[in-house]
Amino acid sequence: MKQKKLVANNKKARHDYFIEETYEAGIVLTGTEIKSVRMGKVSIKESYARIINGEVIIIGMNISPYEQGNRFNVDPLRERKLLMHKQEIRKLIGYTTQKGLTLVPLSMYINEKGLCKVEIGVARGKKNYDKREDIAKRDADRRMQQAMRK
């Protein structure tokens, strides 16, 4: 049985935001784009999602052009539609209308059936002191682990 193959990961999102909920969504891609995705030429670091006319759109995702794609290649930074159930989209609309919540892609992977999926999270921005607190906690945990080994 095949496992899901991680194509892109947004480590910065978990550092800059508190992730409150996560959702899995399909993504609409062209033929040359999916070939680039399978090769791992994707960046989701600076991307975010918005709800426009009842559709979830991902903005700022960079999928590098496929080398053998020639005229079939599309703009690497174009907006792409995410595929989700209507109830999930309604729930996301409720979240994003609240102050301070945004939709951030956390990872992109190819599942067992060979379909490309994006994991998006409902996120609340962290302040600088929250980030420092997380770093201090991580350091303390690391020191404890080292002390336990000795």
GROMACS .gro file of N, CA and C in nm:
model
  450
    1MET      N    1   0.084  -0.120   0.000
    1MET     CA    2   0.000   0.000   0.000
    1MET      C    3   0.088   0.125   0.000
    2LYS      N    4   0.059   0.219  -0.089
    2LYS     CA    5   0.137   0.340  -0.102
    2LYS      C    6   0.103   0.440   0.009
    3GLN      N    7   0.202   0.511   0.056
    3GLN     CA    8   0.181   0.618   0.151
    3GLN      C    9   0.169   0.748   0.075
    4LYS      N   10   0.121   0.854   0.144
    4LYS     CA   11   0.115   0.982   0.074
    4LYS      C   12   0.254   1.043   0.064
    5LYS      N   13   0.285   1.097  -0.053
    5LYS     CA   14   0.416   1.152  -0.081
    5LYS      C   15   0.411   1.303  -0.059
    6LEU      N   16   0.487   1.352   0.040
    6LEU     CA   17   0.491   1.494   0.070
    6LEU      C   18   0.569   1.566  -0.040
    7VAL      N   19   0.505   1.666  -0.100
    7VAL     CA   20   0.567   1.739  -0.210
    7VAL      C   21   0.621   1.873  -0.161
    8ALA      N   22   0.543   1.943  -0.078
    8ALA     CA   23   0.585   2.073  -0.025
    8ALA      C   24   0.533   2.086   0.118
    9ASN      N   25   0.613   2.151   0.202
    9ASN     CA   26   0.577   2.168   0.342
    9ASN      C   27   0.599   2.314   0.380
   10ASN      N   28   0.508   2.372   0.455
   10ASN     CA   29   0.519   2.512   0.496
   10ASN      C   30   0.552   2.517   0.645
   11LYS      N   31   0.681   2.503   0.678
   11LYS     CA   32   0.724   2.505   0.818
   11LYS      C   33   0.703   2.642   0.880
   12LYS      N   34   0.715   2.746   0.799
   12LYS     CA   35   0.702   2.882   0.848
   12LYS      C   36   0.560   2.910   0.901
   13ALA      N   37   0.461   2.842   0.844
   13ALA     CA   38   0.322   2.865   0.886
   13ALA      C   39   0.303   2.827   1.033
   14ARG      N   40   0.357   2.714   1.074
   14ARG     CA   41   0.341   2.671   1.214
   14ARG      C   42   0.422   2.758   1.308
   15HIS      N   43   0.525   2.826   1.256
   15HIS     CA   44   0.604   2.917   1.338
   15HIS      C   45   0.533   3.051   1.354
   16ASP      N   46   0.468   3.099   1.249
   16ASP     CA   47   0.407   3.232   1.250
   16ASP      C   48   0.262   3.234   1.293
   17TYR      N   49   0.195   3.118   1.298
   17TYR     CA   50   0.051   3.115   1.326
   17TYR      C   51   0.018   3.005   1.427
   18PHE      N   52  -0.092   3.027   1.501
   18PHE     CA   53  -0.155   2.920   1.578
   18PHE      C   54  -0.253   2.853   1.483
   19ILE      N   55  -0.239   2.724   1.458
   19ILE     CA   56  -0.328   2.652   1.368
   19ILE      C   57  -0.445   2.601   1.451
   20GLU      N   58  -0.566   2.648   1.419
   20GLU     CA   59  -0.683   2.610   1.497
   20GLU      C   60  -0.754   2.488   1.440
   21GLU      N   61  -0.762   2.478   1.308
   21GLU     CA   62  -0.826   2.363   1.243
   21GLU      C   63  -0.757   2.339   1.110
   22THR      N   64  -0.758   2.213   1.065
   22THR     CA   65  -0.699   2.182   0.934
   22THR      C   66  -0.803   2.114   0.846
   23TYR      N   67  -0.791   2.137   0.717
   23TYR     CA   68  -0.879   2.077   0.618
   23TYR      C   69  -0.795   2.024   0.503
   24GLU      N   70  -0.845   1.917   0.439
   24GLU     CA   71  -0.781   1.863   0.319
   24GLU      C   72  -0.863   1.907   0.199
   25ALA      N   73  -0.795   1.955   0.096
   25ALA     CA   74  -0.865   2.003  -0.023
   25ALA      C   75  -0.792   1.953  -0.148
   26GLY      N   76  -0.868   1.923  -0.250
   26GLY     CA   77  -0.811   1.893  -0.380
   26GLY      C   78  -0.772   2.024  -0.446
   27ILE      N   79  -0.698   2.017  -0.554
   27ILE     CA   80  -0.656   2.139  -0.623
   27ILE      C   81  -0.669   2.118  -0.774
   28VAL      N   82  -0.712   2.221  -0.845
   28VAL     CA   83  -0.730   2.214  -0.989
   28VAL      C   84  -0.597   2.254  -1.055
   29LEU      N   85  -0.536   2.159  -1.127
   29LEU     CA   86  -0.409   2.182  -1.194
   29LEU      C   87  -0.418   2.142  -1.341
   30THR      N   88  -0.329   2.198  -1.423
   30THR     CA   89  -0.321   2.157  -1.564
   30THR      C   90  -0.225   2.037  -1.574
   31GLY      N   91  -0.214   1.979  -1.690
   31GLY     CA   92  -0.131   1.861  -1.710
   31GLY      C   93   0.016   1.884  -1.681
   32THR      N   94   0.071   1.997  -1.728
   32THR     CA   95   0.213   2.022  -1.704
   32THR      C   96   0.238   2.060  -1.559
   33GLU      N   97   0.140   2.121  -1.494
   33GLU     CA   98   0.156   2.156  -1.353
   33GLU      C   99   0.166   2.031  -1.266
   34ILE      N  100   0.082   1.933  -1.290
   34ILE     CA  101   0.084   1.812  -1.208
   34ILE      C  102   0.216   1.737  -1.229
   35LYS      N  103   0.273   1.746  -1.350
   35LYS     CA  104   0.402   1.682  -1.373
   35LYS      C  105   0.512   1.751  -1.291
   36SER      N  106   0.507   1.884  -1.283
   36SER     CA  107   0.603   1.957  -1.201
   36SER      C  108   0.583   1.926  -1.053
   37VAL      N  109   0.458   1.912  -1.011
   37VAL     CA  110   0.427   1.879  -0.871
   37VAL      C  111   0.485   1.743  -0.837
   38ARG      N  112   0.467   1.645  -0.925
   38ARG     CA  113   0.520   1.511  -0.899
   38ARG      C  114   0.672   1.511  -0.889
   39MET      N  115   0.737   1.606  -0.959
   39MET     CA  116   0.883   1.619  -0.950
   39MET      C  117   0.925   1.699  -0.826
   40GLY      N  118   0.827   1.757  -0.755
   40GLY     CA  119   0.857   1.830  -0.632
   40GLY      C  120   0.896   1.974  -0.651
   41LYS      N  121   0.863   2.034  -0.765
   41LYS     CA  122   0.901   2.172  -0.793
   41LYS      C  123   0.789   2.268  -0.754
   42VAL      N  124   0.758   2.270  -0.622
   42VAL     CA  125   0.649   2.350  -0.570
   42VAL      C  126   0.698   2.427  -0.448
   43SER      N  127   0.650   2.550  -0.434
   43SER     CA  128   0.678   2.629  -0.314
   43SER      C  129   0.547   2.688  -0.263
   44ILE      N  130   0.516   2.663  -0.135
   44ILE     CA  131   0.394   2.719  -0.076
   44ILE      C  132   0.427   2.813   0.039
   45LYS      N  133   0.553   2.856   0.049
   45LYS     CA  134   0.596   2.937   0.162
   45LYS      C  135   0.523   3.071   0.173
   46GLU      N  136   0.507   3.140   0.064
   46GLU     CA  137   0.446   3.274   0.067
   46GLU      C  138   0.299   3.273   0.025
   47SER      N  139   0.236   3.156   0.024
   47SER     CA  140   0.099   3.149  -0.027
   47SER      C  141  -0.005   3.156   0.085
   48TYR      N  142  -0.126   3.188   0.046
   48TYR     CA  143  -0.240   3.193   0.137
   48TYR      C  144  -0.365   3.163   0.056
   49ALA      N  145  -0.475   3.138   0.126
   49ALA     CA  146  -0.600   3.107   0.057
   49ALA      C  147  -0.705   3.213   0.090
   50ARG      N  148  -0.794   3.236  -0.004
   50ARG     CA  149  -0.904   3.331   0.013
   50ARG      C  150  -1.031   3.268  -0.040
   51ILE      N  151  -1.145   3.315   0.009
   51ILE     CA  152  -1.273   3.269  -0.043
   51ILE      C  153  -1.329   3.381  -0.130
   52ILE      N  154  -1.341   3.352  -0.260
   52ILE     CA  155  -1.390   3.449  -0.358
   52ILE      C  156  -1.509   3.388  -0.430
   53ASN      N  157  -1.624   3.452  -0.422
   53ASN     CA  158  -1.748   3.405  -0.485
   53ASN      C  159  -1.782   3.261  -0.447
   54GLY      N  160  -1.765   3.227  -0.321
   54GLY     CA  161  -1.800   3.093  -0.274
   54GLY      C  162  -1.703   2.984  -0.314
   55GLU      N  163  -1.585   3.021  -0.366
   55GLU     CA  164  -1.483   2.925  -0.403
   55GLU      C  165  -1.355   2.957  -0.326
   56VAL      N  166  -1.285   2.852  -0.283
   56VAL     CA  167  -1.157   2.872  -0.213
   56VAL      C  168  -1.047   2.879  -0.318
   57ILE      N  169  -0.974   2.990  -0.319
   57ILE     CA  170  -0.869   3.014  -0.417
   57ILE      C  171  -0.737   3.025  -0.342
   58ILE      N  172  -0.633   2.956  -0.392
   58ILE     CA  173  -0.500   2.967  -0.331
   58ILE      C  174  -0.418   3.065  -0.413
   59ILE      N  175  -0.356   3.160  -0.344
   59ILE     CA  176  -0.285   3.270  -0.408
   59ILE      C  177  -0.138   3.265  -0.366
   60GLY      N  178  -0.048   3.283  -0.461
   60GLY     CA  179   0.095   3.291  -0.429
   60GLY      C  180   0.168   3.159  -0.431
   61MET      N  181   0.101   3.050  -0.467
   61MET     CA  182   0.169   2.920  -0.477
   61MET      C  183   0.251   2.918  -0.605
   62ASN      N  184   0.378   2.878  -0.593
   62ASN     CA  185   0.466   2.876  -0.710
   62ASN      C  186   0.490   2.732  -0.753
   63ILE      N  187   0.442   2.698  -0.874
   63ILE     CA  188   0.471   2.569  -0.936
   63ILE      C  189   0.557   2.598  -1.057
   64SER      N  190   0.684   2.555  -1.051
   64SER     CA  191   0.779   2.584  -1.158
   64SER      C  192   0.733   2.523  -1.290
   65PRO      N  193   0.759   2.590  -1.403
   65PRO     CA  194   0.719   2.534  -1.532
   65PRO      C  195   0.789   2.400  -1.559
   66TYR      N  196   0.717   2.310  -1.623
   66TYR     CA  197   0.769   2.178  -1.660
   66TYR      C  198   0.863   2.195  -1.779
   67GLU      N  199   0.983   2.134  -1.772
   67GLU     CA  200   1.084   2.155  -1.878
   67GLU      C  201   1.036   2.113  -2.016
   68GLN      N  202   0.968   1.998  -2.026
   68GLN     CA  203   0.923   1.951  -2.157
   68GLN      C  204   0.783   2.005  -2.191
   69GLY      N  205   0.733   2.101  -2.115
   69GLY     CA  206   0.597   2.150  -2.134
   69GLY      C  207   0.579   2.247  -2.248
   70ASN      N  208   0.684   2.313  -2.291
   70ASN     CA  209   0.685   2.420  -2.392
   70ASN      C  210   0.559   2.507  -2.389
   71ARG      N  211   0.476   2.507  -2.491
   71ARG     CA  212   0.363   2.601  -2.499
   71ARG      C  213   0.249   2.567  -2.405
   72PHE      N  214   0.249   2.448  -2.346
   72PHE     CA  215   0.141   2.410  -2.256
   72PHE      C  216   0.163   2.460  -2.114
   73ASN      N  217   0.282   2.515  -2.085
   73ASN     CA  218   0.309   2.569  -1.952
   73ASN      C  219   0.223   2.692  -1.926
   74VAL      N  220   0.184   2.710  -1.799
   74VAL     CA  221   0.104   2.825  -1.759
   74VAL      C  222   0.185   2.910  -1.661
   75ASP      N  223   0.130   3.024  -1.622
   75ASP     CA  224   0.196   3.114  -1.528
   75ASP      C  225   0.224   3.042  -1.396
   76PRO      N  226   0.349   3.041  -1.348
   76PRO     CA  227   0.382   2.968  -1.225
   76PRO      C  228   0.310   3.020  -1.101
   77LEU      N  229   0.274   3.148  -1.099
   77LEU     CA  230   0.211   3.208  -0.981
   77LEU      C  231   0.061   3.231  -0.996
   78ARG      N  232  -0.001   3.166  -1.092
   78ARG     CA  233  -0.145   3.190  -1.114
   78ARG      C  234  -0.227   3.143  -0.994
   79GLU      N  235  -0.346   3.200  -0.981
   79GLU     CA  236  -0.437   3.159  -0.873
   79GLU      C  237  -0.498   3.025  -0.911
   80ARG      N  238  -0.508   2.934  -0.811
   80ARG     CA  239  -0.560   2.800  -0.835
   80ARG      C  240  -0.677   2.773  -0.742
   81LYS      N  241  -0.776   2.705  -0.796
   81LYS     CA  242  -0.898   2.675  -0.720
   81LYS      C  243  -0.878   2.550  -0.636
   82LEU      N  244  -0.925   2.555  -0.510
   82LEU     CA  245  -0.922   2.438  -0.424
   82LEU      C  246  -1.061   2.374  -0.424
   83LEU      N  247  -1.065   2.242  -0.421
   83LEU     CA  248  -1.191   2.168  -0.426
   83LEU      C  249  -1.227   2.122  -0.285
   84MET      N  250  -1.340   2.174  -0.235
   84MET     CA  251  -1.387   2.138  -0.101
   84MET      C  252  -1.539   2.125  -0.104
   85HIS      N  253  -1.592   2.057  -0.002
   85HIS     CA  254  -1.737   2.045   0.010
   85HIS      C  255  -1.797   2.180   0.049
   86LYS      N  256  -1.921   2.201   0.006
   86LYS     CA  257  -1.988   2.328   0.030
   86LYS      C  258  -2.001   2.360   0.180
   87GLN      N  259  -2.027   2.255   0.262
   87GLN     CA  260  -2.040   2.277   0.407
   87GLN      C  261  -1.907   2.324   0.465
   88GLU      N  262  -1.796   2.267   0.418
   88GLU     CA  263  -1.665   2.310   0.466
   88GLU      C  264  -1.637   2.454   0.426
   89ILE      N  265  -1.674   2.492   0.305
   89ILE     CA  266  -1.652   2.629   0.258
   89ILE      C  267  -1.734   2.726   0.342
   90ARG      N  268  -1.858   2.688   0.374
   90ARG     CA  269  -1.942   2.774   0.460
   90ARG      C  270  -1.878   2.793   0.596
   91LYS      N  271  -1.823   2.685   0.651
   91LYS     CA  272  -1.757   2.693   0.781
   91LYS      C  273  -1.635   2.785   0.773
   92LEU      N  274  -1.559   2.774   0.663
   92LEU     CA  275  -1.441   2.859   0.644
   92LEU      C  276  -1.479   3.006   0.630
   93ILE      N  277  -1.592   3.032   0.563
   93ILE     CA  278  -1.640   3.170   0.551
   93ILE      C  279  -1.667   3.226   0.690
   94GLY      N  280  -1.729   3.145   0.776
   94GLY     CA  281  -1.755   3.188   0.913
   94GLY      C  282  -1.627   3.218   0.988
   95TYR      N  283  -1.524   3.135   0.969
   95TYR     CA  284  -1.396   3.158   1.037
   95TYR      C  285  -1.326   3.284   0.987
   96THR      N  286  -1.323   3.303   0.855
   96THR     CA  287  -1.246   3.414   0.800
   96THR      C  288  -1.313   3.549   0.822
   97THR      N  289  -1.444   3.550   0.850
   97THR     CA  290  -1.508   3.677   0.881
   97THR      C  291  -1.474   3.722   1.023
   98GLN      N  292  -1.430   3.626   1.109
   98GLN     CA  293  -1.385   3.664   1.243
   98GLN      C  294  -1.254   3.739   1.230
   99LYS      N  295  -1.232   3.830   1.325
   99LYS     CA  296  -1.111   3.912   1.320
   99LYS      C  297  -0.986   3.827   1.348
  100GLY      N  298  -0.886   3.843   1.263
  100GLY     CA  299  -0.756   3.782   1.288
  100GLY      C  300  -0.738   3.641   1.237
  101LEU      N  301  -0.836   3.580   1.172
  101LEU     CA  302  -0.820   3.444   1.121
  101LEU      C  303  -0.795   3.447   0.970
  102THR      N  304  -0.707   3.359   0.926
  102THR     CA  305  -0.674   3.351   0.784
  102THR      C  306  -0.657   3.205   0.744
  103LEU      N  307  -0.655   3.179   0.615
  103LEU     CA  308  -0.636   3.043   0.563
  103LEU      C  309  -0.494   3.032   0.508
  104VAL      N  310  -0.419   2.933   0.560
  104VAL     CA  311  -0.280   2.916   0.522
  104VAL      C  312  -0.257   2.772   0.478
  105PRO      N  313  -0.195   2.749   0.361
  105PRO     CA  314  -0.161   2.612   0.323
  105PRO      C  315  -0.046   2.560   0.409
  106LEU      N  316  -0.064   2.440   0.465
  106LEU     CA  317   0.037   2.381   0.553
  106LEU      C  318   0.126   2.283   0.480
  107SER      N  319   0.067   2.203   0.391
  107SER     CA  320   0.146   2.107   0.314
  107SER      C  321   0.073   2.071   0.186
  108MET      N  322   0.149   2.015   0.094
  108MET     CA  323   0.095   1.967  -0.033
  108MET      C  324   0.150   1.828  -0.055
  109TYR      N  325   0.063   1.734  -0.090
  109TYR     CA  326   0.109   1.596  -0.106
  109TYR      C  327   0.027   1.525  -0.212
  110ILE      N  328   0.077   1.408  -0.252
  110ILE     CA  329   0.006   1.322  -0.347
  110ILE      C  330  -0.040   1.202  -0.267
  111ASN      N  331  -0.171   1.177  -0.265
  111ASN     CA  332  -0.226   1.070  -0.180
  111ASN      C  333  -0.211   0.933  -0.244
  112GLU      N  334  -0.270   0.831  -0.177
  112GLU     CA  335  -0.255   0.692  -0.222
  112GLU      C  336  -0.310   0.670  -0.362
  113LYS      N  337  -0.414   0.744  -0.399
  113LYS     CA  338  -0.476   0.727  -0.531
  113LYS      C  339  -0.405   0.806  -0.640
  114GLY      N  340  -0.300   0.881  -0.604
  114GLY     CA  341  -0.227   0.959  -0.702
  114GLY      C  342  -0.283   1.099  -0.724
  115LEU      N  343  -0.372   1.143  -0.635
  115LEU     CA  344  -0.432   1.276  -0.648
  115LEU      C  345  -0.354   1.376  -0.565
  116CYS      N  346  -0.343   1.498  -0.616
  116CYS     CA  347  -0.272   1.604  -0.546
  116CYS      C  348  -0.367   1.670  -0.446
  117LYS      N  349  -0.325   1.680  -0.321
  117LYS     CA  350  -0.407   1.740  -0.215
  117LYS      C  351  -0.327   1.849  -0.144
  118VAL      N  352  -0.401   1.948  -0.091
  118VAL     CA  353  -0.341   2.055  -0.013
  118VAL      C  354  -0.405   2.054   0.124
  119GLU      N  355  -0.324   2.060   0.228
  119GLU     CA  356  -0.377   2.070   0.364
  119GLU      C  357  -0.373   2.218   0.401
  120ILE      N  358  -0.492   2.276   0.426
  120ILE     CA  359  -0.497   2.417   0.465
  120ILE      C  360  -0.541   2.426   0.611
  121GLY      N  361  -0.493   2.528   0.677
  121GLY     CA  362  -0.525   2.546   0.818
  121GLY      C  363  -0.589   2.681   0.842
  122VAL      N  364  -0.683   2.684   0.936
  122VAL     CA  365  -0.741   2.810   0.983
  122VAL      C  366  -0.643   2.861   1.088
  123ALA      N  367  -0.583   2.977   1.063
  123ALA     CA  368  -0.471   3.022   1.145
  123ALA      C  369  -0.496   3.159   1.207
  124ARG      N  370  -0.442   3.175   1.327
  124ARG     CA  371  -0.444   3.303   1.397
  124ARG      C  372  -0.298   3.345   1.414
  125GLY      N  373  -0.265   3.467   1.377
  125GLY     CA  374  -0.127   3.514   1.381
  125GLY      C  375  -0.069   3.518   1.521
  126LYS      N  376   0.059   3.483   1.532
  126LYS     CA  377   0.129   3.489   1.660
  126LYS      C  378   0.195   3.625   1.675
  127LYS      N  379   0.205   3.669   1.797
  127LYS     CA  380   0.283   3.790   1.828
  127LYS      C  381   0.427   3.746   1.853
  128ASN      N  382   0.518   3.843   1.859
  128ASN     CA  383   0.660   3.811   1.879
  128ASN      C  384   0.683   3.739   2.010
  129TYR      N  385   0.613   3.779   2.116
  129TYR     CA  386   0.636   3.714   2.245
  129TYR      C  387   0.588   3.568   2.242
  130ASP      N  388   0.485   3.538   2.161
  130ASP     CA  389   0.441   3.399   2.146
  130ASP      C  390   0.550   3.315   2.080
  131LYS      N  391   0.614   3.372   1.978
  131LYS     CA  392   0.720   3.300   1.908
  131LYS      C  393   0.837   3.274   2.001
  132ARG      N  394   0.875   3.376   2.081
  132ARG     CA  395   0.987   3.359   2.175
  132ARG      C  396   0.954   3.253   2.279
  133GLU      N  397   0.828   3.250   2.322
  133GLU     CA  398   0.783   3.152   2.420
  133GLU      C  399   0.796   3.009   2.364
  134ASP      N  400   0.757   2.991   2.238
  134ASP     CA  401   0.769   2.860   2.174
  134ASP      C  402   0.914   2.816   2.164
  135ILE      N  403   1.002   2.909   2.126
  135ILE     CA  404   1.144   2.877   2.113
  135ILE      C  405   1.201   2.839   2.249
  136ALA      N  406   1.167   2.913   2.354
  136ALA     CA  407   1.217   2.884   2.488
  136ALA      C  408   1.169   2.746   2.534
  137LYS      N  409   1.043   2.713   2.505
  137LYS     CA  410   0.989   2.582   2.543
  137LYS      C  411   1.063   2.470   2.470
  138ARG      N  412   1.089   2.489   2.341
  138ARG     CA  413   1.161   2.390   2.262
  138ARG      C  414   1.303   2.368   2.317
  139ASP      N  415   1.370   2.479   2.352
  139ASP     CA  416   1.505   2.468   2.409
  139ASP      C  417   1.502   2.393   2.541
  140ALA      N  418   1.405   2.423   2.628
  140ALA     CA  419   1.394   2.355   2.757
  140ALA      C  420   1.370   2.205   2.738
  141ASP      N  421   1.283   2.170   2.642
  141ASP     CA  422   1.257   2.028   2.613
  141ASP      C  423   1.384   1.959   2.563
  142ARG      N  424   1.461   2.027   2.480
  142ARG     CA  425   1.584   1.971   2.426
  142ARG      C  426   1.686   1.947   2.538
  143ARG      N  427   1.697   2.046   2.630
  143ARG     CA  428   1.790   2.031   2.742
  143ARG      C  429   1.748   1.915   2.832
  144MET      N  430   1.617   1.899   2.855
  144MET     CA  431   1.569   1.788   2.937
  144MET      C  432   1.602   1.654   2.872
  145GLN      N  433   1.582   1.643   2.741
  145GLN     CA  434   1.614   1.520   2.669
  145GLN      C  435   1.763   1.487   2.680
  146GLN      N  436   1.847   1.589   2.667
  146GLN     CA  437   1.992   1.567   2.678
  146GLN      C  438   2.029   1.522   2.819
  147ALA      N  439   1.968   1.582   2.921
  147ALA     CA  440   1.996   1.545   3.060
  147ALA      C  441   1.950   1.401   3.087
  148MET      N  442   1.838   1.362   3.028
  148MET     CA  443   1.786   1.226   3.048
  148MET      C  444   1.880   1.123   2.985
  149ARG      N  445   1.942   1.156   2.872
  149ARG     CA  446   2.034   1.065   2.805
  149ARG      C  447   2.159   1.042   2.888
  150LYS      N  448   2.204   1.148   2.957
  150LYS     CA  449   2.327   1.138   3.037
  150LYS      C  450   2.293   1.073   3.167
   0.00000   0.00000   0.00000
